[in-house]
Coordinates of C-alpha atoms in Angstrom, one line a residue:
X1 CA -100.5 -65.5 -0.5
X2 CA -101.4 -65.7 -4.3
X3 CA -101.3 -62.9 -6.0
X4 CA -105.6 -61.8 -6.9
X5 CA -106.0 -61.8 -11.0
X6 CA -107.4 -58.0 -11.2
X7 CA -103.5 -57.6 -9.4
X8 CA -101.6 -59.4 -12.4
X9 CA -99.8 -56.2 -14.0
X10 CA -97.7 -56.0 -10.2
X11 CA -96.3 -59.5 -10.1
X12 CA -93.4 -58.3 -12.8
X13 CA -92.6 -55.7 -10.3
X14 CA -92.9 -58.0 -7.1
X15 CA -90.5 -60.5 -9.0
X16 CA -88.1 -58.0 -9.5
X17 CA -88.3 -57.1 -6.0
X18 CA -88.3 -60.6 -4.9
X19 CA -84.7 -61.5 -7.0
X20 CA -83.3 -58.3 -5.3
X21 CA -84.1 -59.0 -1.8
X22 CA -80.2 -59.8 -1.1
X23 CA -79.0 -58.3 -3.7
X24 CA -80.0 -54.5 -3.3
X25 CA -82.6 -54.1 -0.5
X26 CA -83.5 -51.0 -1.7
X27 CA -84.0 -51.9 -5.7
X28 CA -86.5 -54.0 -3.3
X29 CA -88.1 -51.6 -1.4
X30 CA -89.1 -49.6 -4.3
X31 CA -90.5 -52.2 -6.7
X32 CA -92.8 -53.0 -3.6
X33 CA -93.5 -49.7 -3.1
X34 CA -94.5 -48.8 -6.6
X35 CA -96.5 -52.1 -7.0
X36 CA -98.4 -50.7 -4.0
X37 CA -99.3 -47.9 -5.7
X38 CA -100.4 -49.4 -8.9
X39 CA -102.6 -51.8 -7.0
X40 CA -104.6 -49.4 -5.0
X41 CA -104.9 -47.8 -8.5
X42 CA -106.0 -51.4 -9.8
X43 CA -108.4 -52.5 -7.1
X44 CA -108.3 -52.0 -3.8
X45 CA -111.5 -52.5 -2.9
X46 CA -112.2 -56.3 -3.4
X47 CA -111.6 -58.6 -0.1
X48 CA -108.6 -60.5 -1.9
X49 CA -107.0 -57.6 -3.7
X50 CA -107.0 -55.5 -0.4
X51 CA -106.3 -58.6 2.1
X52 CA -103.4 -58.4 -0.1
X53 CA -102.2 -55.2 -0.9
X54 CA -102.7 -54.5 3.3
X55 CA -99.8 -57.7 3.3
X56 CA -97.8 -56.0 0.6
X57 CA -97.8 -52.8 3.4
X58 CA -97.2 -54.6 6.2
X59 CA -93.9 -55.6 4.6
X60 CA -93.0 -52.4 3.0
X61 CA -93.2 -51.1 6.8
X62 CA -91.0 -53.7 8.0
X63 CA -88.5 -53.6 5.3
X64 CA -88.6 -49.2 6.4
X65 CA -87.7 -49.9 10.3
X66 CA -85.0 -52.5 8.6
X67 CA -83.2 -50.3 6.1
X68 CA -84.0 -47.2 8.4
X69 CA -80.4 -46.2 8.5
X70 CA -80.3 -45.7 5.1
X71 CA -80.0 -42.5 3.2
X72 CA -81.3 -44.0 0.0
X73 CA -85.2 -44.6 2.1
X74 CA -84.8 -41.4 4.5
X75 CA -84.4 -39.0 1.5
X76 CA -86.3 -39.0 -1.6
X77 CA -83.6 -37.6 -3.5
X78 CA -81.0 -40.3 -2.6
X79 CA -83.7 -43.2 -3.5
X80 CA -84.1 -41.5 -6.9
X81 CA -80.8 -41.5 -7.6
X82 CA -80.0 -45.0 -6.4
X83 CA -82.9 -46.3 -8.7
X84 CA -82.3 -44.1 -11.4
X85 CA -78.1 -45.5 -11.5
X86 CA -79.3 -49.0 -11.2
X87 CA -82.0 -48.8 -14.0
X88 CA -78.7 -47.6 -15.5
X89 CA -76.0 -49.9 -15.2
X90 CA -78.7 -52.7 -16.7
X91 CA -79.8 -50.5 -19.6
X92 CA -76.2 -50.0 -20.5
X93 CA -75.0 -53.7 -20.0
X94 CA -77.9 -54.8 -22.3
X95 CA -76.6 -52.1 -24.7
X96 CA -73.4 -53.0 -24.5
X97 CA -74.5 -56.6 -25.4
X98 CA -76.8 -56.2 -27.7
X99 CA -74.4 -53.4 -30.0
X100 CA -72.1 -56.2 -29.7
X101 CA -74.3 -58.7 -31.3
X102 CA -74.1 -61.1 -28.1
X103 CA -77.8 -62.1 -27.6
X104 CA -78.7 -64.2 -24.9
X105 CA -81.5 -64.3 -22.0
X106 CA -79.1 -62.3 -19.2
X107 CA -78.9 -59.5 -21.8
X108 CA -82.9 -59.6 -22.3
X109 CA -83.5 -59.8 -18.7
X110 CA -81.3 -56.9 -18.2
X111 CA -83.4 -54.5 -20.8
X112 CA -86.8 -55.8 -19.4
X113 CA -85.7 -55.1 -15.9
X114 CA -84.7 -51.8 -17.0
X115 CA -87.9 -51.0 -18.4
X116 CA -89.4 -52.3 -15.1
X117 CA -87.3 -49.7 -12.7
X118 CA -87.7 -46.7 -15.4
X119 CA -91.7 -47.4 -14.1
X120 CA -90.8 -47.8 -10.9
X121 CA -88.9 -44.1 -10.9
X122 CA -92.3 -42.6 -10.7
X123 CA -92.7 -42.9 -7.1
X124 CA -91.0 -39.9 -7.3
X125 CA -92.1 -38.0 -9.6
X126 CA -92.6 -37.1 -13.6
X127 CA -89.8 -39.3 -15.3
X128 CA -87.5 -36.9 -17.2
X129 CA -87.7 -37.2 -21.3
X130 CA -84.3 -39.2 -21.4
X131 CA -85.6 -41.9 -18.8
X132 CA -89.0 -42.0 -21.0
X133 CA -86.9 -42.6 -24.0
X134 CA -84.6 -45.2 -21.9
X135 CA -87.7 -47.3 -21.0
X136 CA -89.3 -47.3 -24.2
X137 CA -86.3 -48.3 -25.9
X138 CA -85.8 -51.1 -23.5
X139 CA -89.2 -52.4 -23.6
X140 CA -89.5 -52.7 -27.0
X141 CA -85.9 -54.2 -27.3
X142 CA -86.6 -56.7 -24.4
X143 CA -89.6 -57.7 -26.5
X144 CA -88.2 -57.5 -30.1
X145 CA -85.2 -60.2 -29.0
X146 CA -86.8 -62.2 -26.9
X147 CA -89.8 -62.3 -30.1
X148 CA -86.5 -62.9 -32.6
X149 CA -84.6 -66.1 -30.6
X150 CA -88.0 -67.6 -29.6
X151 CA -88.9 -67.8 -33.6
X152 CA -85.1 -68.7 -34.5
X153 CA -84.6 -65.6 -36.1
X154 CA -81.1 -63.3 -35.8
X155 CA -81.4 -60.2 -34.0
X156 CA -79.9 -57.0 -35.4
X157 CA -78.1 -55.5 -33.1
X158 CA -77.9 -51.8 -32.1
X159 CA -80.9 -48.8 -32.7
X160 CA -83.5 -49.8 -35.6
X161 CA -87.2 -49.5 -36.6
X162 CA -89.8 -50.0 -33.1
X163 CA -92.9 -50.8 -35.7
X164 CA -95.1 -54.1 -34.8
X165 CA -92.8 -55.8 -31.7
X166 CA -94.7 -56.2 -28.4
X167 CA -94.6 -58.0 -25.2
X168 CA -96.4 -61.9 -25.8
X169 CA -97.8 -63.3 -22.5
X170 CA -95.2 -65.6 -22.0
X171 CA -92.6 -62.9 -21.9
X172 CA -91.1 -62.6 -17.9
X173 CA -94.3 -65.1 -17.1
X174 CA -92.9 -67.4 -14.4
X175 CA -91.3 -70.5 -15.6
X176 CA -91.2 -68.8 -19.1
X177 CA -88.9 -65.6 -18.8
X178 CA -85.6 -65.0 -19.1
X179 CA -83.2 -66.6 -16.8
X180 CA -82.2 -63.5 -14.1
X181 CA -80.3 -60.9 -15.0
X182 CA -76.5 -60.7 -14.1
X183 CA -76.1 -60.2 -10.3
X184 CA -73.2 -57.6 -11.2
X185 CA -72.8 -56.5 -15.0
X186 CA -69.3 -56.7 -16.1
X187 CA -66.9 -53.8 -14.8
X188 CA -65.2 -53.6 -18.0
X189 CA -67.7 -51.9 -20.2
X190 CA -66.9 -50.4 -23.9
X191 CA -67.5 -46.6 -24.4
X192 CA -70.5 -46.0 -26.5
X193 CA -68.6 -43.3 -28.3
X194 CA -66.5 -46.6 -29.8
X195 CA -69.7 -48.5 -30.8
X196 CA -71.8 -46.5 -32.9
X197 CA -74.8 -48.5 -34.8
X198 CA -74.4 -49.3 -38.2
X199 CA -78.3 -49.8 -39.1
X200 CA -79.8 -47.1 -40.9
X201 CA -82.1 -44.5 -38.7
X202 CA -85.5 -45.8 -38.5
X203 CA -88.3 -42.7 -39.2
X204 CA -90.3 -44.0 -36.3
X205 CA -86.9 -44.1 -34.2
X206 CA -85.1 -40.2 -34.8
X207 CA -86.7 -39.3 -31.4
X208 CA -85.3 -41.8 -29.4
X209 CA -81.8 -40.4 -28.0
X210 CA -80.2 -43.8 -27.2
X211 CA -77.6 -44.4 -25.3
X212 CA -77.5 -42.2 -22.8
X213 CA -74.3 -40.0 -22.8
X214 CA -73.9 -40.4 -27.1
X215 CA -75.4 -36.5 -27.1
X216 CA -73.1 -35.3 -24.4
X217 CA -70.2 -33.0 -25.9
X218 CA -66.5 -34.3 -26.7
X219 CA -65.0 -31.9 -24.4
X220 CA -65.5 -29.7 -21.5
X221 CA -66.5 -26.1 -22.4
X222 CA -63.3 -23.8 -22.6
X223 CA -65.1 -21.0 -20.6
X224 CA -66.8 -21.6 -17.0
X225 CA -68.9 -19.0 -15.4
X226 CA -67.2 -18.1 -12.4
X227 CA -69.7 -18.3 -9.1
X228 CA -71.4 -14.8 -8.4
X229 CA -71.0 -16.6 -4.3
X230 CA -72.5 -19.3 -2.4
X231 CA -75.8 -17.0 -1.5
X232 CA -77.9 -17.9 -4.4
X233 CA -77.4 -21.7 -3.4
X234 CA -80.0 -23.6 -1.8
X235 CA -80.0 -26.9 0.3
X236 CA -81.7 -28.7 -2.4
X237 CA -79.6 -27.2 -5.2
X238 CA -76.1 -28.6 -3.1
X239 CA -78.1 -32.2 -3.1
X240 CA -79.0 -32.4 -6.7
X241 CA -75.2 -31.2 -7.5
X242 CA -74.1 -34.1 -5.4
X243 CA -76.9 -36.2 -7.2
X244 CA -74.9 -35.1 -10.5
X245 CA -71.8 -35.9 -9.1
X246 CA -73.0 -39.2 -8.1
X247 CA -74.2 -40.1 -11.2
X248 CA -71.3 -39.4 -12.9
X249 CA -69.0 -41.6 -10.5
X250 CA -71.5 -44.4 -11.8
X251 CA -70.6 -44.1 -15.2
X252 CA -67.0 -44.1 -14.7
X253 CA -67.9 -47.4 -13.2
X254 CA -68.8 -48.8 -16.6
X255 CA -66.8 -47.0 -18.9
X256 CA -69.1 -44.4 -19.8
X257 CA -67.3 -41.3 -20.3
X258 CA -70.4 -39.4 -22.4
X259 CA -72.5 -40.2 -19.3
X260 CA -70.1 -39.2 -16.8
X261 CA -69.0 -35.7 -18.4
X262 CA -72.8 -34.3 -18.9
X263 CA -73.9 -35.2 -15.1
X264 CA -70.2 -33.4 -14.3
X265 CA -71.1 -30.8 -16.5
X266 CA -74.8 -30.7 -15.2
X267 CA -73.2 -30.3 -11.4
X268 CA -70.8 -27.8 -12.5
X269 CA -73.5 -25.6 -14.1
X270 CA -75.8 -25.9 -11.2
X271 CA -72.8 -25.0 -8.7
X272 CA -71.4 -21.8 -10.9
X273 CA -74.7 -20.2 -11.9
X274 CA -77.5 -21.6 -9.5
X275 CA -79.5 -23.2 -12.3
X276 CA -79.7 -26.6 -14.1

């Protein structure tokens, strides 16, 4: 069923969940989900628009009973996580790639996909500040390369000046996007402690904390608070540790040791004192 012109800011998010059908079923589930929720906010009231957004439910209902074993659609929490670490492992692959000065259409891709699952992360809630910075730094660098190697100009790698870069129509338009992103970004990748930029801060850019991890602190602190007993933890306050924790496993994935030691610390905090 074509996809009804007052619905065209969802098809980027339906694309997305189309590539990751195989791939990562719930990546899937979510894009649906959250271009679900933008279209009723778009128009559900028009016979096409709702004819299809009614389809779009239908199959977000069969993909539930399918994946209904799994945590990551059962519990909020989980899902967060699960799209929050794969928004993640894209943003820091493009990073990596683009700090590197290797700028190709995988590497774009990777940032505009990004971008695409920091929006999709409201289906949960308010975005934290550091996911707001992530996506905004990957929309504008999405844009601001793919703008650069469609007009034959060089790149400059790392954090620089956002002013006057945005989207053209043909960006992630079908037939004229980016070839699709890396099924698995490479295991090996380089600490961002080891890359740092060399451009000069951009007054426009001192707000945006990029890359994730580069504020987190050399070392653990040399005093812990010792636990005053289990009684002041909740249920919820055992998941988001494990959340922490999960995160942090993620990171180690990649390389990422700033990452990995502030959701560490972050779960330690929460497990010794009761508070984030």
């Amino acid at each position: 069923m074509a996809l009804p012109s007052q619905l065209k800011p969802i098809q980027h998010y339906l694309r997305t969940a189309q590539e990751h059908e195989k791939r990562d079923p719930v990546v899937a589930y979510y894009c649906r989900l959250y271009a679900v929720q933008m279209g009723m906010k778009l128009d559900s009231k028009t016979p096409e628009c709702r004819k299809f957004l009614v389809k779009l439910m239908d199959q977000l209902e069969m993909m539930k009973k399918e994946l209904g074993d799994n945590e990551s659609i059962t519990q909020d929490i989980v899902g967060n996580a699960h799209i929050e670490n794969y928004a993640l492992k894209m943003f820091l692959y493009a990073d990596s790639e683009d700090r590197s000065g290797c700028f190709h259409k995988n590497m774009i891709k990777s940032f505009y996909t990004s971008s695409l699952l920091y929006d999709v992360l409201s289906v949960f809630g308010e975005l934290s500040d550091e996911n707001i910075q992530h996506r905004k730094y990957a929309k504008w660098k999405a844009a601001y390369i793919h703008n650069c190697l469609k007009n034959g100009e060089t790149p400059q790698p790392g954090p620089i000046g956002m002013e006057g870069e945005a989207y053209d129509d043909e960006f992630g338009a079908e037939g004229g996007g980016p070839s699709e992103a890396p099924h698995n970004p490479p295991q090996s990748q380089p600490s961002f402690h080891g890359h740092p930029s060399n451009q000069p801060p951009a007054s426009n850019f001192s707000n945006i904390q990029i890359p994730p991890g580069s504020h987190a602190p050399a070392n653990t602190p040399a005093e812990i608070p010792h636990p005053e007993g289990n009684e002041r933890l909740t249920p919820e306050d055992f998941t988001r540790a494990q959340k922490y924790c999960k995160y942090a496993g993620s990171a180690l994935q990649y390389e990422d040791v700033g990452t990995a030691i502030q959701n560490l610390q972050k779960a330690l905090k929460l497990l010794t004192t009761g508070k984030e």
